[in-house]
Amino acid sequence: MNKKIRKAVLPVAGFGTRVLPATKSLPKEMLPVFDRPAVHWVVEEALEAGIEHFVFVTGRNKSSISDYFDRAFELEETLARAGKIKQLEMLQNMLPVAGSKSFVRQQSPLGLGHAVWCARDIIGDEPFAVLLPDVLVQAQKSCLHQMVEAYEKVGGNIIAVDQVPMDQVSSYGVIAHGERNGNIMPITDMVEKPKQENAPSNLKITGRYILQPEIFKCLETQERGAGGEIQLTDAMHQLMKMQKFSAIEFDGEDFDCGSREGYTEAFLAYALKDEDLGGNIRTIVERLLK
Ligand code: G1P
């Protein structure tokens, strides 16, 4: 039996330089995507997949993230006094239960691999998920949920992948794979931010991972890779020599909120999907396009 995936790491220490000036004094993870911060959508995705504990790897100026996932007594009190029960209940119901969040600081911006390594003591000796909150995935069944189901079938380490045009591969981690079994395939190679001519395929790593705890050993001694940063992809490449890695081409659409186009696309996509307002928003967009 594969051990249950109970914990998730959310690296939220980055500066968000691609979406300045919006992120000058607001963490990029707190930028609203329709009616809630981006990171809230990611936490919802993880909760749907059965995650019980969240490890946020934060940096300086990120305290609004921990405030967001805490009670807001003055606000709740004011809503209660004003009889705004619907809003009050929404705030109270959206919180993961007390004690289910940990916050660790990544003291220096040494890269994604280093950020994940900072969570090692809280994760301990069990498999865990990593969700990059830059990436939002809209799907019928949440992306991480699909990955957990794949993990229950094949075990090992699982990475979510999606096709990108070849001229964009150099912005991502890219995999090579063996024979597909449905939408799951064994990974045979992976490389972080390859030049187009060296990319082993057009399948990019989309920022969702299920990893075995042995990854921390690989991260501990990991040297700097692409961009001078300690890369998670390099550590996974090392672990691949000892453990099985599978990719899942998930069902759903992913948005890279770290870029201005991706962020705008995500905002529109989530607004258009809203049960109450989606129809009105479609009318607004159509009018603007005329
Ligand atoms: C990170 C990962 C990369 C992955 C990407 C997904 O890169 O290192 O493998 O493809 O996220 O968004 P970053 O966007 O932090 O440069």
Tab-separated table of N, CA, C and O and ligand atoms in Angstrom, residues 112 132 135 172-173 192-193 205 209 231 233, ligand 1:
chain	number	residue	atom	x	y	z
A	112	LEU	N	13.881	27.180	-6.234
A	112	LEU	CA	12.746	26.324	-5.857
A	112	LEU	C	13.199	25.091	-5.067
A	112	LEU	O	12.561	24.693	-4.089
A	132	LEU	N	3.023	24.717	-6.828
A	132	LEU	CA	3.543	26.067	-7.044
A	132	LEU	C	2.352	27.000	-7.253
A	132	LEU	O	1.615	26.845	-8.238
A	135	VAL	N	0.983	28.727	-10.473
A	135	VAL	CA	0.215	27.992	-11.477
A	135	VAL	C	-1.169	27.674	-10.917
A	135	VAL	O	-1.284	27.084	-9.844
A	172	TYR	N	10.543	26.352	-18.965
A	172	TYR	CA	10.010	25.336	-18.048
A	172	TYR	C	10.994	24.192	-17.810
A	172	TYR	O	12.020	24.090	-18.483
A	173	GLY	N	10.603	23.315	-16.881
A	173	GLY	CA	11.220	22.002	-16.808
A	173	GLY	C	10.522	21.147	-17.849
A	173	GLY	O	9.312	21.270	-18.048
A	192	GLU	N	15.825	21.113	-16.734
A	192	GLU	CA	15.249	22.416	-16.378
A	192	GLU	C	15.632	23.467	-17.414
A	192	GLU	O	16.810	23.642	-17.713
A	193	LYS	N	14.654	24.135	-17.931
A	193	LYS	CA	14.821	25.247	-18.885
A	193	LYS	C	15.825	24.945	-20.008
A	193	LYS	O	16.855	25.619	-20.154
A	205	ILE	N	6.791	20.622	-17.196
A	205	ILE	CA	6.414	20.341	-15.804
A	205	ILE	C	5.542	21.511	-15.360
A	205	ILE	O	5.927	22.672	-15.504
A	209	TYR	N	3.554	18.338	-7.993
A	209	TYR	CA	4.443	17.185	-7.814
A	209	TYR	C	3.953	16.336	-6.645
A	209	TYR	O	3.429	16.877	-5.668
A	231	GLN	N	17.804	23.884	-8.214
A	231	GLN	CA	16.597	23.518	-8.957
A	231	GLN	C	16.006	22.205	-8.444
A	231	GLN	O	16.732	21.220	-8.261
A	233	THR	N	14.104	20.364	-10.251
A	233	THR	CA	14.213	19.420	-11.379
A	233	THR	C	15.542	18.660	-11.321
A	233	THR	O	15.581	17.453	-11.576
B	1	G1P	C1	9.353	26.202	-11.979
B	1	G1P	C2	10.028	24.842	-12.200
B	1	G1P	C3	9.822	24.368	-13.644
B	1	G1P	C4	8.338	24.348	-13.967
B	1	G1P	C5	7.701	25.714	-13.680
B	1	G1P	C6	6.182	25.641	-13.831
B	1	G1P	O1	10.032	27.167	-12.758
B	1	G1P	O2	11.399	24.951	-11.904
B	1	G1P	O3	10.369	23.089	-13.813
B	1	G1P	O4	8.156	23.988	-15.324
B	1	G1P	O5	7.985	26.158	-12.346
B	1	G1P	O6	5.619	26.888	-13.765
B	1	G1P	P1	9.881	28.747	-12.484
B	1	G1P	O7	8.590	29.155	-13.110
B	1	G1P	O8	9.881	28.939	-11.002
B	1	G1P	O9	11.062	29.392	-13.162
